[in-house]
Short mmCIF file of C-alpha atoms in Angstrom, two decimals:
data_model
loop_
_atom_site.label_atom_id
_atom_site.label_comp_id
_atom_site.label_asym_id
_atom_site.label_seq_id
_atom_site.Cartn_x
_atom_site.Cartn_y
_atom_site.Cartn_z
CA UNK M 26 126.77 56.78 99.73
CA UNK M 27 125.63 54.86 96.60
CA UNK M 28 126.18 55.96 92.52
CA UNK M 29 123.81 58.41 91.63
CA UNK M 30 122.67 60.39 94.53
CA UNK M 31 122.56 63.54 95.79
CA UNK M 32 122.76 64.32 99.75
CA UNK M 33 120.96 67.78 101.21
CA UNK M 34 121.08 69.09 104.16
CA UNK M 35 118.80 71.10 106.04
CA UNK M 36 120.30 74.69 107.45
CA UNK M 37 122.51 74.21 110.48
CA UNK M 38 121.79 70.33 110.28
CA UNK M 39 125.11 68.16 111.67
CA UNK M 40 126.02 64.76 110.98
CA UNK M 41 128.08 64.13 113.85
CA UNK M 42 130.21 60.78 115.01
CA UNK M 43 128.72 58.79 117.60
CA UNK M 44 130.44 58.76 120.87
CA UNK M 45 132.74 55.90 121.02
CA UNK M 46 132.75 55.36 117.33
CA UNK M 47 135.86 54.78 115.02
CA UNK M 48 137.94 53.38 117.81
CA UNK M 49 140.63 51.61 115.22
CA UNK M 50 142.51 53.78 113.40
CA UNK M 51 143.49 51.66 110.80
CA UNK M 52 143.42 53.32 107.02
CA UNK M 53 140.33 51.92 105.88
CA UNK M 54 136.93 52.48 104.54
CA UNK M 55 135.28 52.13 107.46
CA UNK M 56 136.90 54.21 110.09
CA UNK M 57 135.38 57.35 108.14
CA UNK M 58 132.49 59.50 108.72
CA UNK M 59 131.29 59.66 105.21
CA UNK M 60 132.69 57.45 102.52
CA UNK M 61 132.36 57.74 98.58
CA UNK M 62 134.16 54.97 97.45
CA UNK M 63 133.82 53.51 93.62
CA UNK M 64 130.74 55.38 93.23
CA UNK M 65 130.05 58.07 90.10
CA UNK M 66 127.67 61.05 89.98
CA UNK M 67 127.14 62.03 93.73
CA UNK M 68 126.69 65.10 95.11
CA UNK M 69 126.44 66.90 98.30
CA UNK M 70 125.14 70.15 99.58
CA UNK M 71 124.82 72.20 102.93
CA UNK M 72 126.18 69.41 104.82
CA UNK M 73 128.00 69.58 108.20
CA UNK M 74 130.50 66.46 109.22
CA UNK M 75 132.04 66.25 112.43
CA UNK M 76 133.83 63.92 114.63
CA UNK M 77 135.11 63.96 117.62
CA UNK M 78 138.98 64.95 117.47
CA UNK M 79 139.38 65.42 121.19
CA UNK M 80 138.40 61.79 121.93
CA UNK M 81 141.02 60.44 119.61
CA UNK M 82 143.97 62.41 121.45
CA UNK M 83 146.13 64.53 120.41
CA UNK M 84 149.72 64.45 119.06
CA UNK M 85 149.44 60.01 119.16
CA UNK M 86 148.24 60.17 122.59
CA UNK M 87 145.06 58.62 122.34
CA UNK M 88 142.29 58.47 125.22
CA UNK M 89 141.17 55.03 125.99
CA UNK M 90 139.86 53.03 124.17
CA UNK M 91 141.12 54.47 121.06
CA UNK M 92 144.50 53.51 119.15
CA UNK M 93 146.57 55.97 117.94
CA UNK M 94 146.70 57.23 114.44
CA UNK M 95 145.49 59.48 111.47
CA UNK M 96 142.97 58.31 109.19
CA UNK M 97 139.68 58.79 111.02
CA UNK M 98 138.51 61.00 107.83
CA UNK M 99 135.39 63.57 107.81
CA UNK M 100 134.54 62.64 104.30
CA UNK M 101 136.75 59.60 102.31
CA UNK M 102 136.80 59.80 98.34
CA UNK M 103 138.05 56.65 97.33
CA UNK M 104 138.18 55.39 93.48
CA UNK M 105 135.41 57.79 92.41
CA UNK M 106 134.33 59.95 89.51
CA UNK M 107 132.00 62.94 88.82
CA UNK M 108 131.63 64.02 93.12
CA UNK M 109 130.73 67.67 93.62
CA UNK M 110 130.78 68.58 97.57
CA UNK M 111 129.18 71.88 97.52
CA UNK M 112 128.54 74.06 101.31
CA UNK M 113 129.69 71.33 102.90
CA UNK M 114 131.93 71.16 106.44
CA UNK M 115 134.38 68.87 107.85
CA UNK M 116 135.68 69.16 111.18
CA UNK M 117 137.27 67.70 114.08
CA UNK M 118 138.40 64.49 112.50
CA UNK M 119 141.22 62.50 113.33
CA UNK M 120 142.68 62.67 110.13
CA UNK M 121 141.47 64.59 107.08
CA UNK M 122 138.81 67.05 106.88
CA UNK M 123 138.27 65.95 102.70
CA UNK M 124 140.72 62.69 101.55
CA UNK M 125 141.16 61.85 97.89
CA UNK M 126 142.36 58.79 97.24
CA UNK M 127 142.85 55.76 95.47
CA UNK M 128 140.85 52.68 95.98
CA UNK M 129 142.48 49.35 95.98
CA UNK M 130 140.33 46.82 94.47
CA UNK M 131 140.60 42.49 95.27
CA UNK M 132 143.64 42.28 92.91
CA UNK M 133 145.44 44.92 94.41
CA UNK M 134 144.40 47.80 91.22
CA UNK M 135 144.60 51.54 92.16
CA UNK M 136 142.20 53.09 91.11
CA UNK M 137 142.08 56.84 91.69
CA UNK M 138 139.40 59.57 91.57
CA UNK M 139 138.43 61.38 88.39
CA UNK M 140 136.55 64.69 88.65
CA UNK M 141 136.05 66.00 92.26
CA UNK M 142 134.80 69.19 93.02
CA UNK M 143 134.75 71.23 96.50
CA UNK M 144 133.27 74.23 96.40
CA UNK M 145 132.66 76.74 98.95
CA UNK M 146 133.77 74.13 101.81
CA UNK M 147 135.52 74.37 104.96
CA UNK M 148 137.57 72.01 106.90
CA UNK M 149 138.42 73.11 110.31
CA UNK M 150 140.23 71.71 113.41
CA UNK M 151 141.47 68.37 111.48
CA UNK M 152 144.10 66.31 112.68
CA UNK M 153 146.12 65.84 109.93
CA UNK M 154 144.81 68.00 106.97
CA UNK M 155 142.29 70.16 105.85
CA UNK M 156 142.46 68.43 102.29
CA UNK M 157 144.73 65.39 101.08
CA UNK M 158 144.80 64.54 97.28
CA UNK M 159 146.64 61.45 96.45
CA UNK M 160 145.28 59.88 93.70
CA UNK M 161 142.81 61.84 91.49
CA UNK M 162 143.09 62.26 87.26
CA UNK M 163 140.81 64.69 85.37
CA UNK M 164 140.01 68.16 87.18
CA UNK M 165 140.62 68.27 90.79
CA UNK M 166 138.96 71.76 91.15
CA UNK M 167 139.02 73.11 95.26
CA UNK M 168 137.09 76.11 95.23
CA UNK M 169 136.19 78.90 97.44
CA UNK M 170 136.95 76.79 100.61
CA UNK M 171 138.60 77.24 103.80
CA UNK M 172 141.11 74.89 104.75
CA UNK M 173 142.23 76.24 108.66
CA UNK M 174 143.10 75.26 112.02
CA UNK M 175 144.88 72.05 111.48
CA UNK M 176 146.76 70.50 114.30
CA UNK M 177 147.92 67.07 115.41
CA UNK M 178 149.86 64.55 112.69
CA UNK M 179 152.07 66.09 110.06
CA UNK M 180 152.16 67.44 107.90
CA UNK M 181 149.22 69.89 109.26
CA UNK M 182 148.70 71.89 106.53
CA UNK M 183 145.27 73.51 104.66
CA UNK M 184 145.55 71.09 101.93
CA UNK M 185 148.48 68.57 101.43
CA UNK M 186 148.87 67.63 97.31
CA UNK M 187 150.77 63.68 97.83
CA UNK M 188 150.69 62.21 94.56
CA UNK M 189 151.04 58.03 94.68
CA UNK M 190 152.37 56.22 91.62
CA UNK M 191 151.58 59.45 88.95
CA UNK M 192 147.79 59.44 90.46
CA UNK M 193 147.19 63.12 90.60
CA UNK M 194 146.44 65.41 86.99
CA UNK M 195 144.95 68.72 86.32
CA UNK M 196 143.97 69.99 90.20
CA UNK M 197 143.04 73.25 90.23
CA UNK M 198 142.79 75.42 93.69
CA UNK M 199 141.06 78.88 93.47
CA UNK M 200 140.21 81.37 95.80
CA UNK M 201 140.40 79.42 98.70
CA UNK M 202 141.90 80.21 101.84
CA UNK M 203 144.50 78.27 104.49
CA UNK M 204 144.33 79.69 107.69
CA UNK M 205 145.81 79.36 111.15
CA UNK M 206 147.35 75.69 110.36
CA UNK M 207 150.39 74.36 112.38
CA UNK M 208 152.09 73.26 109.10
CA UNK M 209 153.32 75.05 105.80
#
């Protein structure tokens, strides 16, 4: 998705992974469903993401011809500012159902997320996390969501809060729920 642009979704409408897609599971860009990275002002609404988690194995034991591993995100945040994901769903990834992070520009800069917003969200059936925040300053607000069935890589929780290099300010998470998750 591109600066300055909203996404919405008709009812019930899925954006689902191809068959076959995201067979490297290296932690990059690319080998996510939908990725926001150094973009501003974007929003999304009524929106359902979902892989495939049962093609990419389970506990490391990929099916052929995927690799192992744990960053085949729903929805990637990388380096962004001002993103509000409102009704949205991400399941059934092989890594995070929402992932905010840093982005690493060509001379090796973080530069993390400022002002992210999930609001009235689920994440279901992820691999590794219903949520990940590593790198985000300003308000981090996760509300209203449902962070639940998490299984596969730890550490399997709703939402996991990883702060890299003193990346992560001011998140606030209200009223949401973690349900049913292997991990703490």
């Amino acid at each position: 998705l591109k600066t300055n642009m909203a996404l919405f979704c008709a009812e019930r409408a899925i954006i689902e992974a191809a068959p076959g897609a995201f067979l490297e599971a290296e932690d990059k860009p690319e080998g996510s469903l939908v990725v926001l990275d150094l973009v501003a002002d974007v929003s999304i609404y009524n929106c359902t993401f979902r892989m495939r988690k049962p093609d990419y194995g389970t506990y490391g034991t990929p099916k052929p011809p995927y690799l192992p591993g744990e960053w085949r995100h729903a929805i990637r945040v990388t380096g962004s500012k001002n993103v509000l994901l409102h009704n949205v769903q991400g399941s059934s990834s092989g890594g995070d159902g929402l992932y905010i992070g840093p982005s690493v520009n060509a001379d090796l800069t973080r530069l993390p997320c400022t002002n992210i917003t999930a609001q009235q969200c689920r994440f279901d059936a992820n691999y590794r996390q219903g949520i990940s925040v590593l790198a985000c300053r300003g308000e981090c607000l996760i509300e209203d969501t449902v962070m639940s069935n998490t299984r596969g890589a730890s550490p399997q929780a709703g939402i996991d809060i990883e702060p890299e290099n003193d990346d992560v300010a001011e998140i606030t998470v209200r009223r949401c729920q973690s349900i049913g998750n292997r991990g703490s």
